[in-house]
Amino acid sequence: MLDVLLDSWDRQCQIIDNLFDLVNEENKSQKPSDDGMPIVEQFAHIHNTRRFWLSQTDPSFLEGYGKSYVQVSDDDWQPVQDLSQLRDLLRHSAKAVRNATKKAIDAGKIQFGGYDHPIYFLQHMVWHEGYHFALIMLALRLAGNEPSEEWEEQNVWGLWRVEE
């Protein structure tokens, strides 16, 4: 079952990665609500959350993975604006979360950082990223960039099913 669980993480991460194909310089600042985070910050936040929880569970997996926020003053951090850089950061942190989870399960760990089990850690990541996926999709729709049903089938929903 571990392989299936990790494959589900990989598929979920592919969906997040696929969203980058819909985002460009013109729409990356769109928000899902007036007080919401812009799309570019949604991506930065996902990566930052992965980094934070890895620091709490297995910091060794942070080595070599950059930050998605840049400090612009003593108390102000801004998200990285370069979409290709953010995409690369997310691809790397996706692997780090996967590998940290696998390592913990293979080692027989029950508690994993603040989690009762490494699987709960992974499920938290999936739940969190699904939430931000929905916010990004809403921001795109509100900006008039709603993806087609065909795009959604190929890049989201179809990734969960067996190809016929």
GROMACS .gro file of C-alpha atoms in nm:
model
  164
    1MET     CA    1   0.000   0.000   0.000
    2LEU     CA    2   0.292   0.236   0.058
    3ASP     CA    3   0.364   0.250  -0.314
    4VAL     CA    4   0.002   0.340  -0.387
    5LEU     CA    5   0.001   0.607  -0.118
    6LEU     CA    6   0.321   0.762  -0.250
    7ASP     CA    7   0.189   0.740  -0.606
    8SER     CA    8  -0.119   0.934  -0.496
    9TRP     CA    9   0.113   1.204  -0.361
   10ASP     CA   10   0.299   1.209  -0.693
   11ARG     CA   11  -0.028   1.246  -0.884
   12GLN     CA   12  -0.143   1.526  -0.656
   13CYS     CA   13   0.190   1.704  -0.708
   14GLN     CA   14   0.154   1.660  -1.086
   15ILE     CA   15  -0.183   1.837  -1.064
   16ILE     CA   16  -0.024   2.129  -0.879
   17ASP     CA   17   0.254   2.136  -1.139
   18ASN     CA   18  -0.001   2.129  -1.423
   19LEU     CA   19  -0.159   2.447  -1.287
   20PHE     CA   20   0.154   2.635  -1.391
   21ASP     CA   21   0.053   2.582  -1.754
   22LEU     CA   22  -0.246   2.810  -1.690
   23VAL     CA   23  -0.058   3.086  -1.512
   24ASN     CA   24   0.138   3.362  -1.680
   25GLU     CA   25   0.272   3.710  -1.610
   26GLU     CA   26  -0.067   3.864  -1.685
   27ASN     CA   27  -0.275   3.653  -1.444
   28LYS     CA   28  -0.029   3.553  -1.171
   29SER     CA   29  -0.146   3.841  -0.951
   30GLN     CA   30  -0.513   3.743  -0.969
   31LYS     CA   31  -0.679   3.663  -0.637
   32PRO     CA   32  -0.964   3.430  -0.543
   33SER     CA   33  -1.111   3.712  -0.328
   34ASP     CA   34  -1.033   4.072  -0.243
   35ASP     CA   35  -0.844   3.967   0.068
   36GLY     CA   36  -0.696   3.647  -0.077
   37MET     CA   37  -0.341   3.566  -0.180
   38PRO     CA   38  -0.250   3.616  -0.547
   39ILE     CA   39  -0.193   3.300  -0.750
   40VAL     CA   40   0.185   3.342  -0.740
   41GLU     CA   41   0.171   3.359  -0.361
   42GLN     CA   42  -0.050   3.049  -0.345
   43PHE     CA   43   0.232   2.855  -0.511
   44ALA     CA   44   0.496   3.014  -0.287
   45HIS     CA   45   0.286   2.931   0.018
   46ILE     CA   46   0.253   2.564  -0.082
   47HIS     CA   47   0.631   2.532  -0.108
   48ASN     CA   48   0.685   2.723   0.215
   49THR     CA   49   0.440   2.498   0.399
   50ARG     CA   50   0.619   2.188   0.272
   51ARG     CA   51   0.949   2.335   0.393
   52PHE     CA   52   0.807   2.425   0.733
   53TRP     CA   53   0.663   2.081   0.802
   54LEU     CA   54   0.977   1.911   0.673
   55SER     CA   55   1.174   2.123   0.922
   56GLN     CA   56   0.950   1.980   1.195
   57THR     CA   57   0.967   1.619   1.078
   58ASP     CA   58   1.300   1.554   0.901
   59PRO     CA   59   1.512   1.866   0.838
   60SER     CA   60   1.767   1.665   0.639
   61PHE     CA   61   1.528   1.687   0.344
   62LEU     CA   62   1.555   2.068   0.334
   63GLU     CA   63   1.913   2.062   0.209
   64GLY     CA   64   1.938   2.213  -0.136
   65TYR     CA   65   1.578   2.330  -0.152
   66GLY     CA   66   1.544   2.704  -0.185
   67LYS     CA   67   1.295   2.939  -0.029
   68SER     CA   68   0.985   3.069  -0.202
   69TYR     CA   69   0.983   3.402  -0.019
   70VAL     CA   70   1.243   3.678  -0.039
   71GLN     CA   71   1.306   3.909   0.254
   72VAL     CA   72   1.269   4.268   0.134
   73SER     CA   73   1.295   4.437   0.475
   74ASP     CA   74   1.329   4.342   0.841
   75ASP     CA   75   0.966   4.235   0.867
   76ASP     CA   76   0.851   4.198   0.506
   77TRP     CA   77   0.880   3.883   0.300
   78GLN     CA   78   0.750   3.870  -0.058
   79PRO     CA   79   0.685   3.562  -0.271
   80VAL     CA   80   0.926   3.477  -0.549
   81GLN     CA   81   0.770   3.621  -0.865
   82ASP     CA   82   0.948   3.404  -1.121
   83LEU     CA   83   0.700   3.132  -1.218
   84SER     CA   84   0.963   2.892  -1.352
   85GLN     CA   85   1.164   2.926  -1.032
   86LEU     CA   86   0.853   2.857  -0.822
   87ARG     CA   87   0.768   2.557  -1.036
   88ASP     CA   88   1.117   2.420  -0.987
   89LEU     CA   89   1.100   2.477  -0.609
   90LEU     CA   90   0.769   2.293  -0.591
   91ARG     CA   91   0.901   2.002  -0.795
   92HIS     CA   92   1.194   1.967  -0.556
   93SER     CA   93   0.988   1.998  -0.238
   94ALA     CA   94   0.738   1.746  -0.375
   95LYS     CA   95   1.018   1.490  -0.392
   96ALA     CA   96   1.141   1.589  -0.047
   97VAL     CA   97   0.798   1.534   0.111
   98ARG     CA   98   0.766   1.200  -0.067
   99ASN     CA   99   1.112   1.082   0.035
  100ALA     CA  100   1.077   1.199   0.397
  101THR     CA  101   0.746   1.014   0.428
  102LYS     CA  102   0.886   0.696   0.273
  103LYS     CA  103   1.195   0.707   0.493
  104ALA     CA  104   0.985   0.748   0.809
  105ILE     CA  105   0.746   0.467   0.718
  106ASP     CA  106   1.029   0.234   0.615
  107ALA     CA  107   1.197   0.305   0.950
  108GLY     CA  108   0.877   0.212   1.133
  109LYS     CA  109   0.824   0.556   1.283
  110ILE     CA  110   0.491   0.607   1.448
  111GLN     CA  111   0.516   0.971   1.553
  112PHE     CA  112   0.654   1.201   1.285
  113GLY     CA  113   0.717   1.553   1.408
  114GLY     CA  114   0.384   1.684   1.531
  115TYR     CA  115   0.193   1.405   1.355
  116ASP     CA  116   0.067   1.078   1.500
  117HIS     CA  117   0.203   0.895   1.195
  118PRO     CA  118   0.393   0.979   0.873
  119ILE     CA  119   0.077   0.907   0.672
  120TYR     CA  120  -0.106   1.182   0.861
  121PHE     CA  121   0.176   1.417   0.762
  122LEU     CA  122   0.131   1.324   0.396
  123GLN     CA  123  -0.248   1.351   0.419
  124HIS     CA  124  -0.213   1.698   0.572
  125MET     CA  125   0.000   1.800   0.276
  126VAL     CA  126  -0.259   1.663   0.029
  127TRP     CA  127  -0.547   1.833   0.209
  128HIS     CA  128  -0.360   2.164   0.230
  129GLU     CA  129  -0.262   2.159  -0.135
  130GLY     CA  130  -0.612   2.066  -0.249
  131TYR     CA  131  -0.736   2.376  -0.067
  132HIS     CA  132  -0.486   2.596  -0.250
  133PHE     CA  133  -0.557   2.422  -0.581
  134ALA     CA  134  -0.921   2.529  -0.542
  135LEU     CA  135  -0.819   2.887  -0.461
  136ILE     CA  136  -0.595   2.904  -0.768
  137MET     CA  137  -0.874   2.765  -0.988
  138LEU     CA  138  -1.118   3.019  -0.845
  139ALA     CA  139  -0.874   3.305  -0.908
  140LEU     CA  140  -0.830   3.188  -1.268
  141ARG     CA  141  -1.206   3.165  -1.319
  142LEU     CA  142  -1.267   3.510  -1.171
  143ALA     CA  143  -0.998   3.648  -1.404
  144GLY     CA  144  -1.171   3.495  -1.707
  145ASN     CA  145  -0.908   3.224  -1.748
  146GLU     CA  146  -1.123   2.925  -1.659
  147PRO     CA  147  -0.968   2.608  -1.796
  148SER     CA  148  -1.174   2.395  -2.029
  149GLU     CA  149  -1.334   2.071  -1.918
  150GLU     CA  150  -1.092   1.893  -2.150
  151TRP     CA  151  -0.795   2.056  -1.973
  152GLU     CA  152  -0.935   1.961  -1.634
  153GLU     CA  153  -0.996   1.602  -1.743
  154GLN     CA  154  -0.644   1.564  -1.883
  155ASN     CA  155  -0.459   1.754  -1.610
  156VAL     CA  156  -0.661   1.688  -1.295
  157TRP     CA  157  -0.941   1.431  -1.281
  158GLY     CA  158  -0.802   1.189  -1.536
  159LEU     CA  159  -0.481   1.150  -1.336
  160TRP     CA  160  -0.678   0.959  -1.073
  161ARG     CA  161  -0.831   0.702  -1.309
  162VAL     CA  162  -0.707   0.412  -1.517
  163GLU     CA  163  -0.657   0.506  -1.880
  164GLU     CA  164  -0.895   0.321  -2.108
   0.00000   0.00000   0.00000
